[in-house]
PDB file of N, CA and C in Angstrom:
ATOM      1  N   MET X 328      87.015 -40.788  23.797  1.00  0.00           N
ATOM      2  CA  MET X 328      87.046 -41.154  22.399  1.00  0.00           C
ATOM      3  C   MET X 328      88.503 -41.297  21.972  1.00  0.00           C
ATOM      4  N   ASN X 329      88.794 -42.309  21.187  1.00  0.00           N
ATOM      5  CA  ASN X 329      90.158 -42.573  20.749  1.00  0.00           C
ATOM      6  C   ASN X 329      90.782 -41.385  20.038  1.00  0.00           C
ATOM      7  N   LEU X 330      90.031 -40.738  19.147  1.00  0.00           N
ATOM      8  CA  LEU X 330      90.599 -39.631  18.378  1.00  0.00           C
ATOM      9  C   LEU X 330      91.063 -38.492  19.268  1.00  0.00           C
ATOM     10  N   ASN X 331      90.304 -38.205  20.301  1.00  0.00           N
ATOM     11  CA  ASN X 331      90.682 -37.129  21.218  1.00  0.00           C
ATOM     12  C   ASN X 331      91.959 -37.453  21.980  1.00  0.00           C
ATOM     13  N   GLU X 332      92.280 -38.723  22.066  1.00  0.00           N
ATOM     14  CA  GLU X 332      93.485 -39.157  22.778  1.00  0.00           C
ATOM     15  C   GLU X 332      94.631 -39.475  21.824  1.00  0.00           C
ATOM     16  N   GLY X 333      94.465 -39.129  20.537  1.00  0.00           N
ATOM     17  CA  GLY X 333      95.522 -39.350  19.559  1.00  0.00           C
ATOM     18  C   GLY X 333      95.622 -40.784  19.072  1.00  0.00           C
ATOM     19  N   ARG X 334      94.599 -41.598  19.355  1.00  0.00           N
ATOM     20  CA  ARG X 334      94.596 -42.989  18.911  1.00  0.00           C
ATOM     21  C   ARG X 334      93.663 -43.144  17.711  1.00  0.00           C
ATOM     22  N   LYS X 335      93.848 -44.207  16.957  1.00  0.00           N
ATOM     23  CA  LYS X 335      92.976 -44.498  15.826  1.00  0.00           C
ATOM     24  C   LYS X 335      91.651 -45.039  16.337  1.00  0.00           C
ATOM     25  N   GLN X 336      90.601 -44.795  15.555  1.00  0.00           N
ATOM     26  CA  GLN X 336      89.287 -45.303  15.940  1.00  0.00           C
ATOM     27  C   GLN X 336      89.146 -46.770  15.549  1.00  0.00           C
ATOM     28  N   VAL X 337      88.136 -47.407  16.106  1.00  0.00           N
ATOM     29  CA  VAL X 337      87.913 -48.832  15.865  1.00  0.00           C
ATOM     30  C   VAL X 337      86.794 -49.052  14.853  1.00  0.00           C
ATOM     31  N   TYR X 338      85.689 -48.320  14.978  1.00  0.00           N
ATOM     32  CA  TYR X 338      84.479 -48.631  14.228  1.00  0.00           C
ATOM     33  C   TYR X 338      84.194 -47.717  13.035  1.00  0.00           C
ATOM     34  N   GLY X 339      84.986 -46.717  12.807  1.00  0.00           N
ATOM     35  CA  GLY X 339      84.774 -45.849  11.648  1.00  0.00           C
ATOM     36  C   GLY X 339      83.556 -44.967  11.757  1.00  0.00           C
ATOM     37  N   THR X 340      83.214 -44.539  12.970  1.00  0.00           N
ATOM     38  CA  THR X 340      82.025 -43.699  13.138  1.00  0.00           C
ATOM     39  C   THR X 340      82.316 -42.213  12.943  1.00  0.00           C
ATOM     40  N   GLN X 341      83.586 -41.842  12.926  1.00  0.00           N
ATOM     41  CA  GLN X 341      83.952 -40.436  12.742  1.00  0.00           C
ATOM     42  C   GLN X 341      84.452 -40.231  11.317  1.00  0.00           C
ATOM     43  N   ILE X 342      83.856 -39.282  10.615  1.00  0.00           N
ATOM     44  CA  ILE X 342      84.188 -39.032   9.218  1.00  0.00           C
ATOM     45  C   ILE X 342      85.185 -37.879   9.123  1.00  0.00           C
ATOM     46  N   ALA X 343      86.282 -38.106   8.412  1.00  0.00           N
ATOM     47  CA  ALA X 343      87.326 -37.091   8.253  1.00  0.00           C
ATOM     48  C   ALA X 343      86.999 -36.122   7.133  1.00  0.00           C
ATOM     49  N   GLY X 344      86.312 -36.605   6.123  1.00  0.00           N
ATOM     50  CA  GLY X 344      86.000 -35.770   4.979  1.00  0.00           C
ATOM     51  C   GLY X 344      85.499 -36.609   3.829  1.00  0.00           C
ATOM     52  N   VAL X 345      85.560 -36.021   2.634  1.00  0.00           N
ATOM     53  CA  VAL X 345      85.085 -36.696   1.430  1.00  0.00           C
ATOM     54  C   VAL X 345      86.203 -36.699   0.402  1.00  0.00           C
ATOM     55  N   LYS X 346      86.432 -37.851  -0.210  1.00  0.00           N
ATOM     56  CA  LYS X 346      87.451 -37.978  -1.252  1.00  0.00           C
ATOM     57  C   LYS X 346      86.801 -38.625  -2.463  1.00  0.00           C
ATOM     58  N   ASP X 347      86.903 -37.971  -3.592  1.00  0.00           N
ATOM     59  CA  ASP X 347      86.299 -38.477  -4.832  1.00  0.00           C
ATOM     60  C   ASP X 347      84.821 -38.794  -4.643  1.00  0.00           C
ATOM     61  N   GLY X 348      84.141 -37.963  -3.871  1.00  0.00           N
ATOM     62  CA  GLY X 348      82.708 -38.123  -3.666  1.00  0.00           C
ATOM     63  C   GLY X 348      82.311 -39.150  -2.626  1.00  0.00           C
ATOM     64  N   ALA X 349      83.284 -39.805  -1.984  1.00  0.00           N
ATOM     65  CA  ALA X 349      82.976 -40.839  -0.993  1.00  0.00           C
ATOM     66  C   ALA X 349      83.472 -40.412   0.386  1.00  0.00           C
ATOM     67  N   PRO X 350      82.643 -40.593   1.424  1.00  0.00           N
ATOM     68  CA  PRO X 350      83.080 -40.267   2.783  1.00  0.00           C
ATOM     69  C   PRO X 350      84.263 -41.144   3.199  1.00  0.00           C
ATOM     70  N   VAL X 351      85.183 -40.550   3.935  1.00  0.00           N
ATOM     71  CA  VAL X 351      86.379 -41.251   4.392  1.00  0.00           C
ATOM     72  C   VAL X 351      86.427 -41.146   5.919  1.00  0.00           C
ATOM     73  N   PRO X 352      86.540 -42.293   6.608  1.00  0.00           N
ATOM     74  CA  PRO X 352      86.624 -42.232   8.068  1.00  0.00           C
ATOM     75  C   PRO X 352      87.995 -41.752   8.519  1.00  0.00           C
ATOM     76  N   TRP X 353      88.043 -41.200   9.731  1.00  0.00           N
ATOM     77  CA  TRP X 353      89.339 -40.916  10.328  1.00  0.00           C
ATOM     78  C   TRP X 353      90.088 -42.241  10.397  1.00  0.00           C
ATOM     79  N   PRO X 354      91.405 -42.223  10.515  1.00  0.00           N
ATOM     80  CA  PRO X 354      92.181 -43.471  10.539  1.00  0.00           C
ATOM     81  C   PRO X 354      91.625 -44.487  11.542  1.00  0.00           C
ATOM     82  N   CYS X 355      91.586 -45.730  11.098  1.00  0.00           N
ATOM     83  CA  CYS X 355      91.073 -46.835  11.911  1.00  0.00           C
ATOM     84  C   CYS X 355      92.201 -47.808  12.225  1.00  0.00           C
ATOM     85  N   GLU X 356      92.068 -48.476  13.375  1.00  0.00           N
ATOM     86  CA  GLU X 356      93.075 -49.458  13.772  1.00  0.00           C
ATOM     87  C   GLU X 356      93.193 -50.582  12.747  1.00  0.00           C
ATOM     88  N   GLU X 357      92.066 -51.123  12.311  1.00  0.00           N
ATOM     89  CA  GLU X 357      92.058 -52.242  11.371  1.00  0.00           C
ATOM     90  C   GLU X 357      91.043 -51.944  10.267  1.00  0.00           C
ATOM     91  N   PRO X 358      91.384 -51.076   9.316  1.00  0.00           N
ATOM     92  CA  PRO X 358      90.397 -50.688   8.297  1.00  0.00           C
ATOM     93  C   PRO X 358      89.841 -51.865   7.502  1.00  0.00           C
ATOM     94  N   GLU X 359      90.640 -52.893   7.296  1.00  0.00           N
ATOM     95  CA  GLU X 359      90.178 -54.050   6.533  1.00  0.00           C
ATOM     96  C   GLU X 359      89.141 -54.859   7.305  1.00  0.00           C
ATOM     97  N   ARG X 360      89.070 -54.675   8.607  1.00  0.00           N
ATOM     98  CA  ARG X 360      88.109 -55.410   9.450  1.00  0.00           C
ATOM     99  C   ARG X 360      87.003 -54.510   9.998  1.00  0.00           C
ATOM    100  N   MET X 361      86.965 -53.255   9.554  1.00  0.00           N
ATOM    101  CA  MET X 361      86.042 -52.286  10.140  1.00  0.00           C
ATOM    102  C   MET X 361      84.598 -52.789  10.123  1.00  0.00           C
ATOM    103  N   ASP X 362      84.105 -53.279   8.990  1.00  0.00           N
ATOM    104  CA  ASP X 362      82.717 -53.745   8.937  1.00  0.00           C
ATOM    105  C   ASP X 362      82.496 -54.980   9.796  1.00  0.00           C
ATOM    106  N   GLU X 363      83.484 -55.850   9.859  1.00  0.00           N
ATOM    107  CA  GLU X 363      83.378 -57.029  10.720  1.00  0.00           C
ATOM    108  C   GLU X 363      83.272 -56.609  12.187  1.00  0.00           C
ATOM    109  N   LEU X 364      84.110 -55.666  12.605  1.00  0.00           N
ATOM    110  CA  LEU X 364      84.085 -55.182  13.981  1.00  0.00           C
ATOM    111  C   LEU X 364      82.782 -54.450  14.275  1.00  0.00           C
ATOM    112  N   ARG X 365      82.296 -53.683  13.308  1.00  0.00           N
ATOM    113  CA  ARG X 365      81.024 -52.968  13.481  1.00  0.00           C
ATOM    114  C   ARG X 365      79.889 -53.983  13.693  1.00  0.00           C
ATOM    115  N   ALA X 366      79.885 -55.065  12.910  1.00  0.00           N
ATOM    116  CA  ALA X 366      78.842 -56.079  13.025  1.00  0.00           C
ATOM    117  C   ALA X 366      78.860 -56.747  14.399  1.00  0.00           C
ATOM    118  N   GLU X 367      80.043 -56.950  14.948  1.00  0.00           N
ATOM    119  CA  GLU X 367      80.169 -57.602  16.255  1.00  0.00           C
ATOM    120  C   GLU X 367      79.480 -56.828  17.371  1.00  0.00           C
ATOM    121  N   VAL X 368      79.364 -55.494  17.200  1.00  0.00           N
ATOM    122  CA  VAL X 368      78.729 -54.672  18.235  1.00  0.00           C
ATOM    123  C   VAL X 368      77.378 -54.130  17.783  1.00  0.00           C
ATOM    124  N   GLY X 369      76.860 -54.661  16.655  1.00  0.00           N
ATOM    125  CA  GLY X 369      75.529 -54.293  16.213  1.00  0.00           C
ATOM    126  C   GLY X 369      75.434 -52.994  15.432  1.00  0.00           C
ATOM    127  N   ILE X 370      76.533 -52.547  14.829  1.00  0.00           N
ATOM    128  CA  ILE X 370      76.531 -51.334  14.013  1.00  0.00           C
ATOM    129  C   ILE X 370      76.471 -51.742  12.545  1.00  0.00           C
ATOM    130  N   GLU X 371      75.657 -51.003  11.766  1.00  0.00           N
ATOM    131  CA  GLU X 371      75.542 -51.316  10.351  1.00  0.00           C
ATOM    132  C   GLU X 371      76.868 -51.126   9.630  1.00  0.00           C
ATOM    133  N   PRO X 372      77.033 -51.725   8.429  1.00  0.00           N
ATOM    134  CA  PRO X 372      78.263 -51.547   7.647  1.00  0.00           C
ATOM    135  C   PRO X 372      78.533 -50.065   7.368  1.00  0.00           C
ATOM    136  N   PHE X 373      79.795 -49.727   7.189  1.00  0.00           N
ATOM    137  CA  PHE X 373      80.201 -48.339   6.985  1.00  0.00           C
ATOM    138  C   PHE X 373      79.449 -47.694   5.827  1.00  0.00           C
ATOM    139  N   ASP X 374      79.313 -48.389   4.708  1.00  0.00           N
ATOM    140  CA  ASP X 374      78.625 -47.816   3.546  1.00  0.00           C
ATOM    141  C   ASP X 374      77.180 -47.441   3.870  1.00  0.00           C
ATOM    142  N   GLU X 375      76.488 -48.270   4.630  1.00  0.00           N
ATOM    143  CA  GLU X 375      75.106 -47.974   5.019  1.00  0.00           C
ATOM    144  C   GLU X 375      75.068 -46.783   5.971  1.00  0.00           C
ATOM    145  N   TYR X 376      76.026 -46.721   6.873  1.00  0.00           N
ATOM    146  CA  TYR X 376      76.115 -45.625   7.846  1.00  0.00           C
ATOM    147  C   TYR X 376      76.282 -44.283   7.138  1.00  0.00           C
ATOM    148  N   VAL X 377      77.237 -44.202   6.227  1.00  0.00           N
ATOM    149  CA  VAL X 377      77.489 -42.906   5.574  1.00  0.00           C
ATOM    150  C   VAL X 377      76.403 -42.544   4.567  1.00  0.00           C
ATOM    151  N   ALA X 378      75.666 -43.542   4.067  1.00  0.00           N
ATOM    152  CA  ALA X 378      74.574 -43.251   3.139  1.00  0.00           C
ATOM    153  C   ALA X 378      73.501 -42.402   3.821  1.00  0.00           C
ATOM    154  N   LYS X 379      73.381 -42.518   5.127  1.00  0.00           N
ATOM    155  CA  LYS X 379      72.395 -41.725   5.881  1.00  0.00           C
ATOM    156  C   LYS X 379      72.692 -40.238   5.794  1.00  0.00           C
ATOM    157  N   PHE X 380      73.943 -39.875   5.538  1.00  0.00           N
ATOM    158  CA  PHE X 380      74.338 -38.480   5.504  1.00  0.00           C
ATOM    159  C   PHE X 380      74.246 -37.880   4.103  1.00  0.00           C
ATOM    160  N   SER X 381      73.994 -38.708   3.107  1.00  0.00           N
ATOM    161  CA  SER X 381      73.922 -38.253   1.724  1.00  0.00           C
ATOM    162  C   SER X 381      72.553 -37.668   1.432  1.00  0.00           C
ATOM    163  N   MET X 382      72.561 -36.618   0.688  1.00  0.00           N
ATOM    164  CA  MET X 382      71.309 -36.006   0.251  1.00  0.00           C
ATOM    165  C   MET X 382      71.148 -36.275  -1.236  1.00  0.00           C
ATOM    166  N   VAL X 383      69.983 -36.693  -1.628  1.00  0.00           N
ATOM    167  CA  VAL X 383      69.721 -36.984  -3.045  1.00  0.00           C
ATOM    168  C   VAL X 383      69.258 -35.714  -3.730  1.00  0.00           C
TER     169      VAL X 383
END
């Protein structure tokens, strides 16, 4: 895993914490392209991914 090797993640699958009520991923190589890169490998958008962890 990139994070274990001191590198930034690509797909935003690892959550660092919550800021202002919103989950924040660990640093990503290209945060502006994260959802595009996720789509290329069949992963849902970041917002949909983190919504799974929210409790109503």
